[in-house]
Short mmCIF file of C-alpha atoms in Angstrom, two decimals:
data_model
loop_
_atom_site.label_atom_id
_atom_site.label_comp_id
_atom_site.label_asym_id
_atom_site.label_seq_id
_atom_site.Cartn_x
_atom_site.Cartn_y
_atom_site.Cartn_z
CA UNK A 10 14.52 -0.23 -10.39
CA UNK A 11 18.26 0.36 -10.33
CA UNK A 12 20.46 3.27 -9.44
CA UNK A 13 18.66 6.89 -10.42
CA UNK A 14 20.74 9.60 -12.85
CA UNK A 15 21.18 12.62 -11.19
CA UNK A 16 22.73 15.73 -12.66
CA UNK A 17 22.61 19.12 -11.23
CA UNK A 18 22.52 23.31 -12.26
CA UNK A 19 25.08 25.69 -10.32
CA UNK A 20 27.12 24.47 -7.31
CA UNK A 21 30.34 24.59 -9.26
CA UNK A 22 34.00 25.39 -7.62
CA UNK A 23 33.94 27.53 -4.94
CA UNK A 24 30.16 27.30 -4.48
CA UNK A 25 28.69 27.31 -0.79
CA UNK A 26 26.33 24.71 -1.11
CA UNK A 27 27.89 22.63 -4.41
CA UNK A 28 29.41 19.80 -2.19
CA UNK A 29 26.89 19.44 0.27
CA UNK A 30 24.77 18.42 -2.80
CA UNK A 31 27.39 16.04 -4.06
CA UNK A 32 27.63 14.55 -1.15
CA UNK A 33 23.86 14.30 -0.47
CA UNK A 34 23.14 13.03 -3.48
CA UNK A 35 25.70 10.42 -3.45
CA UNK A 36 25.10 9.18 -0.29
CA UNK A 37 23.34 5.93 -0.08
CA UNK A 38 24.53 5.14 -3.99
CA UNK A 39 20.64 5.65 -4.85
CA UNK A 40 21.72 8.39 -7.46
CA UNK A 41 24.56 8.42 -10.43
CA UNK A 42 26.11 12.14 -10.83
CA UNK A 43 25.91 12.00 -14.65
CA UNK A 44 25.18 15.19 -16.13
CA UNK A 45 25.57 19.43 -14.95
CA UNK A 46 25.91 22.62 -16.30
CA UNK A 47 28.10 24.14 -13.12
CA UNK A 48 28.97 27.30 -13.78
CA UNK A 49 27.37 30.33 -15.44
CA UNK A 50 31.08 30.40 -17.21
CA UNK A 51 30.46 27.65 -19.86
CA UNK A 52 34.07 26.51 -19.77
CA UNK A 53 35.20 26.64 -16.30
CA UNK A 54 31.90 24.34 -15.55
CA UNK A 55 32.80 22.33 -18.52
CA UNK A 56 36.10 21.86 -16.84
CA UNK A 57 35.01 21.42 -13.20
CA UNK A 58 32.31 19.11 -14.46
CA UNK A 59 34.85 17.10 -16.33
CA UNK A 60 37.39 17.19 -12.76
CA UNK A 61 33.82 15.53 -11.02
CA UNK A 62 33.98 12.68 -13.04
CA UNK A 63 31.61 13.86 -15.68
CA UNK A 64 31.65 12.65 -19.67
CA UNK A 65 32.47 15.39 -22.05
CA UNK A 66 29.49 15.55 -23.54
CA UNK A 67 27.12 15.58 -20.00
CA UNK A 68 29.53 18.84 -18.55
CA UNK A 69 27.24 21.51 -19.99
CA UNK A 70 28.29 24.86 -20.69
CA UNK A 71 24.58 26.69 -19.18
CA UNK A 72 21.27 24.82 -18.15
CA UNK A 73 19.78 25.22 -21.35
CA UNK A 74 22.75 23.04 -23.39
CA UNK A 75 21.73 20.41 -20.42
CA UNK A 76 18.47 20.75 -20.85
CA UNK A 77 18.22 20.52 -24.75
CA UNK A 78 20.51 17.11 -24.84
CA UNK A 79 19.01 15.71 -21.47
CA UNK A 80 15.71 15.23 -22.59
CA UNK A 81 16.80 13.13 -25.78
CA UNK A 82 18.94 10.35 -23.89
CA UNK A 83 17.87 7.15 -23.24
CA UNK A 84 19.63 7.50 -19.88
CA UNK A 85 18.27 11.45 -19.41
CA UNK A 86 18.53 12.14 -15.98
CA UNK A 87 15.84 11.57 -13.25
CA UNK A 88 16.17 14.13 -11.06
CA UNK A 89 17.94 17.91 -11.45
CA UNK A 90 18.80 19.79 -8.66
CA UNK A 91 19.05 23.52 -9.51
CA UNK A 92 21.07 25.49 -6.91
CA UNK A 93 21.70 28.76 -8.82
CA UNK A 94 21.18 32.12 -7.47
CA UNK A 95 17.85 33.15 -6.62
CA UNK A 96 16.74 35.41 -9.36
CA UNK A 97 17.19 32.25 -11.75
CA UNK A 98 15.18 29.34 -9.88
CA UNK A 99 11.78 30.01 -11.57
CA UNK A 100 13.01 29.77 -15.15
CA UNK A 101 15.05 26.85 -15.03
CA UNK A 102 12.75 24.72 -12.62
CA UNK A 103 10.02 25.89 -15.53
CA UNK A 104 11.43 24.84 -18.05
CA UNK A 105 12.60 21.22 -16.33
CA UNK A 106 9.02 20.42 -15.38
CA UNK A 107 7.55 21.48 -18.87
CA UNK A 108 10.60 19.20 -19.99
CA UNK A 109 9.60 15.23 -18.36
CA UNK A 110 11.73 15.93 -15.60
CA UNK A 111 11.19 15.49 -11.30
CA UNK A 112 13.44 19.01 -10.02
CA UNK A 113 14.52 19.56 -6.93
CA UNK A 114 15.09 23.20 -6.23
CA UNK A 115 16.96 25.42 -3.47
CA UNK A 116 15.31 27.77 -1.68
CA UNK A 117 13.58 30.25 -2.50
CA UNK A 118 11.40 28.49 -4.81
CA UNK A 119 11.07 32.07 -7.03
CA UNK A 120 10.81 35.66 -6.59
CA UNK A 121 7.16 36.34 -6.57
CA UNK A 122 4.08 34.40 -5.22
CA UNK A 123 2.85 34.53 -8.81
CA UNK A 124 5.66 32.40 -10.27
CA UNK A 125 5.05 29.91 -7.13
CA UNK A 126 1.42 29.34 -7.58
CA UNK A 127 2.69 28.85 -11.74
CA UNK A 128 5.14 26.29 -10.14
CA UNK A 129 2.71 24.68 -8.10
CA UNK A 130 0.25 24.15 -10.99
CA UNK A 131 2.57 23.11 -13.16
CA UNK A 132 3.93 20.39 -11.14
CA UNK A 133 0.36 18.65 -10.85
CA UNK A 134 -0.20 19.15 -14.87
CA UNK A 135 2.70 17.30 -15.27
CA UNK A 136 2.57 14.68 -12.88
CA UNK A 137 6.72 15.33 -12.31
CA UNK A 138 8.03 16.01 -8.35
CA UNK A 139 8.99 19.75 -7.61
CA UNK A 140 10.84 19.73 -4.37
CA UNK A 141 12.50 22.63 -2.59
CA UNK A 142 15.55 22.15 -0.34
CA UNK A 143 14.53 23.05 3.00
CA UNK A 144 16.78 20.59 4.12
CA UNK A 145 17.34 20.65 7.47
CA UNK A 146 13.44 18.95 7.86
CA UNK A 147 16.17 15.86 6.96
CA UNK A 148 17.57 16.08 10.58
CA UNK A 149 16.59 12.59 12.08
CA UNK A 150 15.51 14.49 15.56
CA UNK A 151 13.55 16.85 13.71
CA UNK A 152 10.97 14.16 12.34
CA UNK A 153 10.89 12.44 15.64
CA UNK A 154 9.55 16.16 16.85
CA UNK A 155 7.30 15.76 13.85
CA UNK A 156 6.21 12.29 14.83
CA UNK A 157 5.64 13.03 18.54
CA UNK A 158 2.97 16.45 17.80
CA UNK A 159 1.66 13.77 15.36
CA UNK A 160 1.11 11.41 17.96
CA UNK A 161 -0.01 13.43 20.59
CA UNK A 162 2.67 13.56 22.80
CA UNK A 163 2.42 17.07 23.35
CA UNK A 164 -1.26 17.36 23.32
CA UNK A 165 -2.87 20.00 21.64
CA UNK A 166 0.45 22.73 20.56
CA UNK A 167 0.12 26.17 22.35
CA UNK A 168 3.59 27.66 20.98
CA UNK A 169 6.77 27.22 18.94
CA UNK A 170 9.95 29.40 18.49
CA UNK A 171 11.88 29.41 16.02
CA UNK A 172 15.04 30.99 15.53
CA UNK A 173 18.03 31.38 12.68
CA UNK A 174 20.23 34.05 13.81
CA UNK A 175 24.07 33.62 13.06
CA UNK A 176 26.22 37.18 13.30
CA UNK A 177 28.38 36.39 9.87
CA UNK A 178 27.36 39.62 8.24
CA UNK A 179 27.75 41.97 11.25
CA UNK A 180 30.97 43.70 9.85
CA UNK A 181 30.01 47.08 7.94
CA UNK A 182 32.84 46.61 6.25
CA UNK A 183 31.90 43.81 4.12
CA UNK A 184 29.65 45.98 2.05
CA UNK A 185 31.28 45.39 -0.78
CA UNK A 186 31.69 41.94 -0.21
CA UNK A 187 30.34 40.10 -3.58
CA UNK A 188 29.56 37.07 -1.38
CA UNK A 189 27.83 39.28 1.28
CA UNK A 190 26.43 42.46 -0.99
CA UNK A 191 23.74 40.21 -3.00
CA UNK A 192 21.83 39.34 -0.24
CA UNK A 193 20.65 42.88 0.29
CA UNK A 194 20.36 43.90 -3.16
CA UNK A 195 16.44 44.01 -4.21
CA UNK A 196 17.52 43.22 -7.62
CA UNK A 197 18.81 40.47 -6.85
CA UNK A 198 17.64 39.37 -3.35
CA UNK A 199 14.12 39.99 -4.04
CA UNK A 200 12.16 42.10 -1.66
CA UNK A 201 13.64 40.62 1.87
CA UNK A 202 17.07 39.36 2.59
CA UNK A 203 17.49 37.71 5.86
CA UNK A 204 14.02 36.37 5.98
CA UNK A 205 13.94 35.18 2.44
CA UNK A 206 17.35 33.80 3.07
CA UNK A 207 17.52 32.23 6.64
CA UNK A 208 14.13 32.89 8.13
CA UNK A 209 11.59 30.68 5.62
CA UNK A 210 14.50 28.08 6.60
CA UNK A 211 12.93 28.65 10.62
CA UNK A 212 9.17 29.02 9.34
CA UNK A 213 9.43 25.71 7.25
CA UNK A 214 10.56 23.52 10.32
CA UNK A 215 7.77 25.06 12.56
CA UNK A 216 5.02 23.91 10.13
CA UNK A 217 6.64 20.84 9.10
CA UNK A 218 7.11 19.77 12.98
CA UNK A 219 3.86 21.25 14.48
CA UNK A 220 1.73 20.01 11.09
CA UNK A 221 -0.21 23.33 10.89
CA UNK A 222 0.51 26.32 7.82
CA UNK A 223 1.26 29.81 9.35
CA UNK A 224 -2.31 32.32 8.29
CA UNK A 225 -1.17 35.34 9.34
CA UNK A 226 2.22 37.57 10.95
CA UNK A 227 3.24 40.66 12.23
CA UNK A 228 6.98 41.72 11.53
CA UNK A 229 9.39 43.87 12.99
CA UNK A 230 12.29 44.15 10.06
CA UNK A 231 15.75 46.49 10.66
CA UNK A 232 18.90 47.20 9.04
CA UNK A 233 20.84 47.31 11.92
CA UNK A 234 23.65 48.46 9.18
CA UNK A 235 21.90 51.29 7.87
CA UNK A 236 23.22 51.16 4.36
CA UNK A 237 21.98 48.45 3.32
CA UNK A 238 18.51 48.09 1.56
CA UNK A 239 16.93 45.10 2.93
CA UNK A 240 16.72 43.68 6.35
CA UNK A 241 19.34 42.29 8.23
CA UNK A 242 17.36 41.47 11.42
CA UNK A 243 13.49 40.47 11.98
CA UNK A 244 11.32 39.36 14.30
CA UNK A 245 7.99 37.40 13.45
CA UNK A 246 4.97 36.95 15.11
CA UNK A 247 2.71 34.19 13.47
CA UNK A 248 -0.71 32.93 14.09
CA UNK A 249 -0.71 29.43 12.48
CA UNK A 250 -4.31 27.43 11.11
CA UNK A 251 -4.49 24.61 13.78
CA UNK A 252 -4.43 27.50 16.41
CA UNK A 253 -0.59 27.84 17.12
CA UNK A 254 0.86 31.04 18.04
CA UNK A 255 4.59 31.25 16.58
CA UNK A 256 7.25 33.53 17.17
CA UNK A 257 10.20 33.65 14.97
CA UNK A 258 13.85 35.37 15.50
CA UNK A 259 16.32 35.97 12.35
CA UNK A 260 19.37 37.56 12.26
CA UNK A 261 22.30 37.70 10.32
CA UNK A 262 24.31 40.38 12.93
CA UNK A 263 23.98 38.49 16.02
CA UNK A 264 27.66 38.14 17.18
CA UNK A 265 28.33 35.30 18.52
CA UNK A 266 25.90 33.01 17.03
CA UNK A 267 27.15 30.28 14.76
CA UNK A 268 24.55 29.03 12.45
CA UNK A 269 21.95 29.52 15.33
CA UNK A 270 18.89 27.18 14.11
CA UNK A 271 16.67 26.51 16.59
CA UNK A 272 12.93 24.90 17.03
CA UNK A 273 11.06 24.69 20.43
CA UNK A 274 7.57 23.29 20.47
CA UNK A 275 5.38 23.80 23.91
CA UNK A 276 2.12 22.04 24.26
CA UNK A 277 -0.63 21.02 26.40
CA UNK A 278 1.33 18.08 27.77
CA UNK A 279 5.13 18.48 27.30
CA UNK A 280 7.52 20.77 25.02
CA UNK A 281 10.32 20.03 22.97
CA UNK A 282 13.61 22.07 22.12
CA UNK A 283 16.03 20.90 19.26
CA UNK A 284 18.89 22.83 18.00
CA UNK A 285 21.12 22.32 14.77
CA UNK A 286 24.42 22.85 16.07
CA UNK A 287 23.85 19.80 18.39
CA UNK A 288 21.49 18.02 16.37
CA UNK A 289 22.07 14.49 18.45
CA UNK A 290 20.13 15.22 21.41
CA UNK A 291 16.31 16.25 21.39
CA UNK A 292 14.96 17.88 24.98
CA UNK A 293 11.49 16.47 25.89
CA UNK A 294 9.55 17.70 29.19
CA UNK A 295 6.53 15.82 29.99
CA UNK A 296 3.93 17.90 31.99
CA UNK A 297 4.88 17.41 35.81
CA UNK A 298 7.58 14.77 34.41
CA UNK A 299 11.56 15.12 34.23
CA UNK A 300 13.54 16.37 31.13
CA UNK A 301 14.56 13.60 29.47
CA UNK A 302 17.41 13.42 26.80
CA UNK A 303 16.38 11.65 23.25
CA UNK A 304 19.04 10.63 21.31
CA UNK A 305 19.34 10.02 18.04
CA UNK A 306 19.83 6.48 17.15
CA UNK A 307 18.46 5.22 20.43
CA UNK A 308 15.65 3.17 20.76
CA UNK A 309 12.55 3.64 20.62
CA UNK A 310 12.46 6.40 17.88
CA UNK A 311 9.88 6.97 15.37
CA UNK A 312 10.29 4.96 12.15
CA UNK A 313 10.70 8.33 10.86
CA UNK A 314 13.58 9.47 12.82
CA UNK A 315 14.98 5.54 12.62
CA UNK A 316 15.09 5.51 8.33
CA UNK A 317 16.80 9.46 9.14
CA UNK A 318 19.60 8.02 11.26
CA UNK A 319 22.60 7.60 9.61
CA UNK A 320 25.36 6.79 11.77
CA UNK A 321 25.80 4.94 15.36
CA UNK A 322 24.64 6.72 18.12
CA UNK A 323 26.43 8.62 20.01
CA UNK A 324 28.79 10.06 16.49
CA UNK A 325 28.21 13.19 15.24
CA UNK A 326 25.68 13.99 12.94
CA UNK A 327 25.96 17.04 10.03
CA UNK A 328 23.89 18.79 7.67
CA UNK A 329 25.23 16.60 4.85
CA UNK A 330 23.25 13.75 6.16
CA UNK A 331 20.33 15.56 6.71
CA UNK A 332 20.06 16.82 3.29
CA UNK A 333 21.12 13.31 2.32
CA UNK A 334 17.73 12.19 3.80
CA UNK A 335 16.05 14.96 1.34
CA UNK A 336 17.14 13.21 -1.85
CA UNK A 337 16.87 9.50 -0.01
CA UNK A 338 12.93 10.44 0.29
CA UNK A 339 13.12 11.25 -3.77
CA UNK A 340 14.52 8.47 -4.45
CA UNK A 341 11.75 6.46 -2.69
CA UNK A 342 9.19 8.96 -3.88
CA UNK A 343 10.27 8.54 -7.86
CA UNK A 344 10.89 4.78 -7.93
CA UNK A 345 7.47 4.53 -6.39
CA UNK A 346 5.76 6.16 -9.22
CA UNK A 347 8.01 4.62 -11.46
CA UNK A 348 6.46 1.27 -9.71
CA UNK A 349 3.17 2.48 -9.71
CA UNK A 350 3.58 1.74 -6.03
CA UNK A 351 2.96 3.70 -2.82
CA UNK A 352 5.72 5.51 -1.85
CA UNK A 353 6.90 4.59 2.47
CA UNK A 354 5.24 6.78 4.71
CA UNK A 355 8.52 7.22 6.08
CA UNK A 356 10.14 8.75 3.19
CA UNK A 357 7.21 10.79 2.08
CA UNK A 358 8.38 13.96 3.90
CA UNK A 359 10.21 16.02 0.93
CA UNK A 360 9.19 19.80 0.85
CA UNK A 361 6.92 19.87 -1.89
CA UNK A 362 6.39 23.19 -4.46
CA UNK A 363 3.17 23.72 -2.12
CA UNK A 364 6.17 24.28 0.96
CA UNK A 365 8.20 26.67 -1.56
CA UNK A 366 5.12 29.34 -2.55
CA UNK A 367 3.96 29.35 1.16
CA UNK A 368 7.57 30.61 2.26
CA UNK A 369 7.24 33.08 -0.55
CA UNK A 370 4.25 34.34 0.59
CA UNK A 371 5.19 34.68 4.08
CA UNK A 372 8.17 36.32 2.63
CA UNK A 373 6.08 39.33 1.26
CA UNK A 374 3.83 39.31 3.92
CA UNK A 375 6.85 39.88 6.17
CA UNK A 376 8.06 42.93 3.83
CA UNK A 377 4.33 44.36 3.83
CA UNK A 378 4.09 44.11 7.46
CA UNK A 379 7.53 45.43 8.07
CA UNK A 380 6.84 48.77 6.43
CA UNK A 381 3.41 48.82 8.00
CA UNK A 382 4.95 48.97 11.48
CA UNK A 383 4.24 45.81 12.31
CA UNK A 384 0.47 45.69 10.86
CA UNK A 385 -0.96 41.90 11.28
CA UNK A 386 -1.42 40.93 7.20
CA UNK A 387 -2.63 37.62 5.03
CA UNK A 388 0.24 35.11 4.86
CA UNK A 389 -1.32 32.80 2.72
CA UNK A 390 -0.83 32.69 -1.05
CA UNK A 391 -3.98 33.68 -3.18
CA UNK A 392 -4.49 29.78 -4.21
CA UNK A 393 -4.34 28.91 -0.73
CA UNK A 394 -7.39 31.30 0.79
#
């Protein structure tokens, strides 16, 4: 099977997260940018469709122009990535799926648990992938923490911490800030803000690493700047199915932090500690051992964290790459079924819809316990009981 058609909804000029897609996407030449609708401005995505290299007739004026002509080409495209805000991501991932098509959608998945579990359901009617881009699971050192709790390494997991704290909306001042203000606006934001936006990115890597779903939390949630609706601050406390405790730290006024992702894993016989702002180096402490210093690209790595490097050891390694791994695993995953093949282990770690309604109900089970002071609640969406 040759090169896939990819096209994509949002991420136009000036977008935060628009060229880390492009680049993704493009990165191993497994996917042709042919087709997107950019811009909720029909002609300024037209035209900065048409600047990317698009045809005329594939640099749509709104998803559902794209959508309407998409699904009656020969060369339609075979996987959209929708990465428009979040009020928006349950319609137009809908309405791909019901169309023939695999989506891959940004985070969160939808507003409600409700419009999840549809998601979910509707992605096994139709046989199509629905991923969600919780890509930092893409970090090569993060599936080699994955493939050591996997392999025992650690023995059975007592603990993990998680953190996403950064400090860039700290200033009181930036409360009218269009970039900033959204975030805490319920009607757009949803019912949380810095959990829904940074903290399911924490919760996602412990499960994915430590291979267990969280059951239930506790939550502490603040507005340290007291006008503003939703939570700027939280702290988690999570009881996961395999018998993990969890605690989780998210913050978006913590001065002095950067982006501020963080995973440590402590078990029976050893603990890890990775962080995303030096995502080369993975700490490992074997019980009555010495810390030891995994690097990525070294040898010896999981096959995991091997198809996940991308460059030499010892370069520099960004999140580009890491979400590049995200849409190298679809690639695998939809050639595969194209091939009526099995898809390699190895590349069979894309966050599925399943990942995407978990994080939403954690999400509301964060805001519940929040205003309960804290009271221990269900995390689990309804389907998942």
């Amino acid at each position: 099977m040759g090169k896939l058609n990819w096209g994509i909804i949002g991420g136009g000029e000036g977008s935060q997260i628009g060229p880390a897609h492009r680049l993704a996407a493009g990165l191993d030449r497994a996917f042709d940018f042919v087709a997107g609708a950019l811009d909720h401005r029909a002609e300024e995505g037209r035209a900065f469709g048409r600047r990317m290299g698009l045809a005329a007739d594939r640099a749509y004026g709104d998803w559902r122009e794209m959508l309407e002509s998409e699904r009656g080409r020969a060369d339609r495209v075979d996987l959209v990535t929708v990465a428009t805000p979040n009020a928006t991501h349950f319609e137009i991932t809908k309405a791909f799926l019901e169309g023939g098509f695999h989506v891959l959608v940004e985070k969160p998945m939808t507003m409600t648990v409700a419009e999840g579990e549809e998601l979910v359901g509707l992605a096994r009617e139709t046989g199509r992938i629905c991923a969600v881009n919780y890509g930092y699971s893409g970090y090569a050192l993060v599936r080699q923490m994955r493939a050591m709790v996997a392999a025992g390494d650690l023995g059975r997991v007592r603990m993990v911490v998680a953190e996403f704290a950064h400090g860039h909306h700290a200033d009181a001042g930036d409360a009218d800030n269009p970039r900033v203000r959204w975030r805490y606006d319920p009607a757009q934001a949803g019912v949380s803000a810095q959990f829904a936006d940074c903290g399911i990115h924490a919760l996602h890597m412990a499960s994915f690493v430590i291979g267990q779903e969280v059951e239930r939390l506790s939550a502490d949630t603040v507005s340290c700047i007291e006008s503003r609706v939703l939570e700027d601050d939280a702290q988690v406390n999570l009881r996961f199915d395999g018998g993990a405790v969890g605690r989780l730290w998210t913050s978006s006024i913590a001065l002095g932090r950067q982006h501020g992702l963080t995973l440590q894993v402590f078990g029976e016989k050893g603990g890890l500690r990775w962080a995303q702002e030096q995502p080369n180096q993975l700490y490992w402490m074997p019980l009555g051992g010495r810390l030891e210093v995994i690097e990525r690209g070294g040898p010896g790595l999981s096959p995991e964290a091997t198809r996940a490097s991308r460059v030499t050891v010892g370069h520099a390694e960004g999140m580009p790459l890491a979400f590049g791994n995200i849409y190298a695993d679809l690639a695998e995953a939809i050639r595969a079924r194209a091939e009526g093949r099995a898809i390699d282990p190895a590349a069979d770690l894309y966050p599925r819809a399943e990942d995407g309604l978990r994080s939403m109900a954690a999400v509301f089970a964060v805001a519940e316990s929040g205003k309960a002071e804290g009271a221990w609640v269900e995390a689990r969406p309804p389907m998942m009981r």
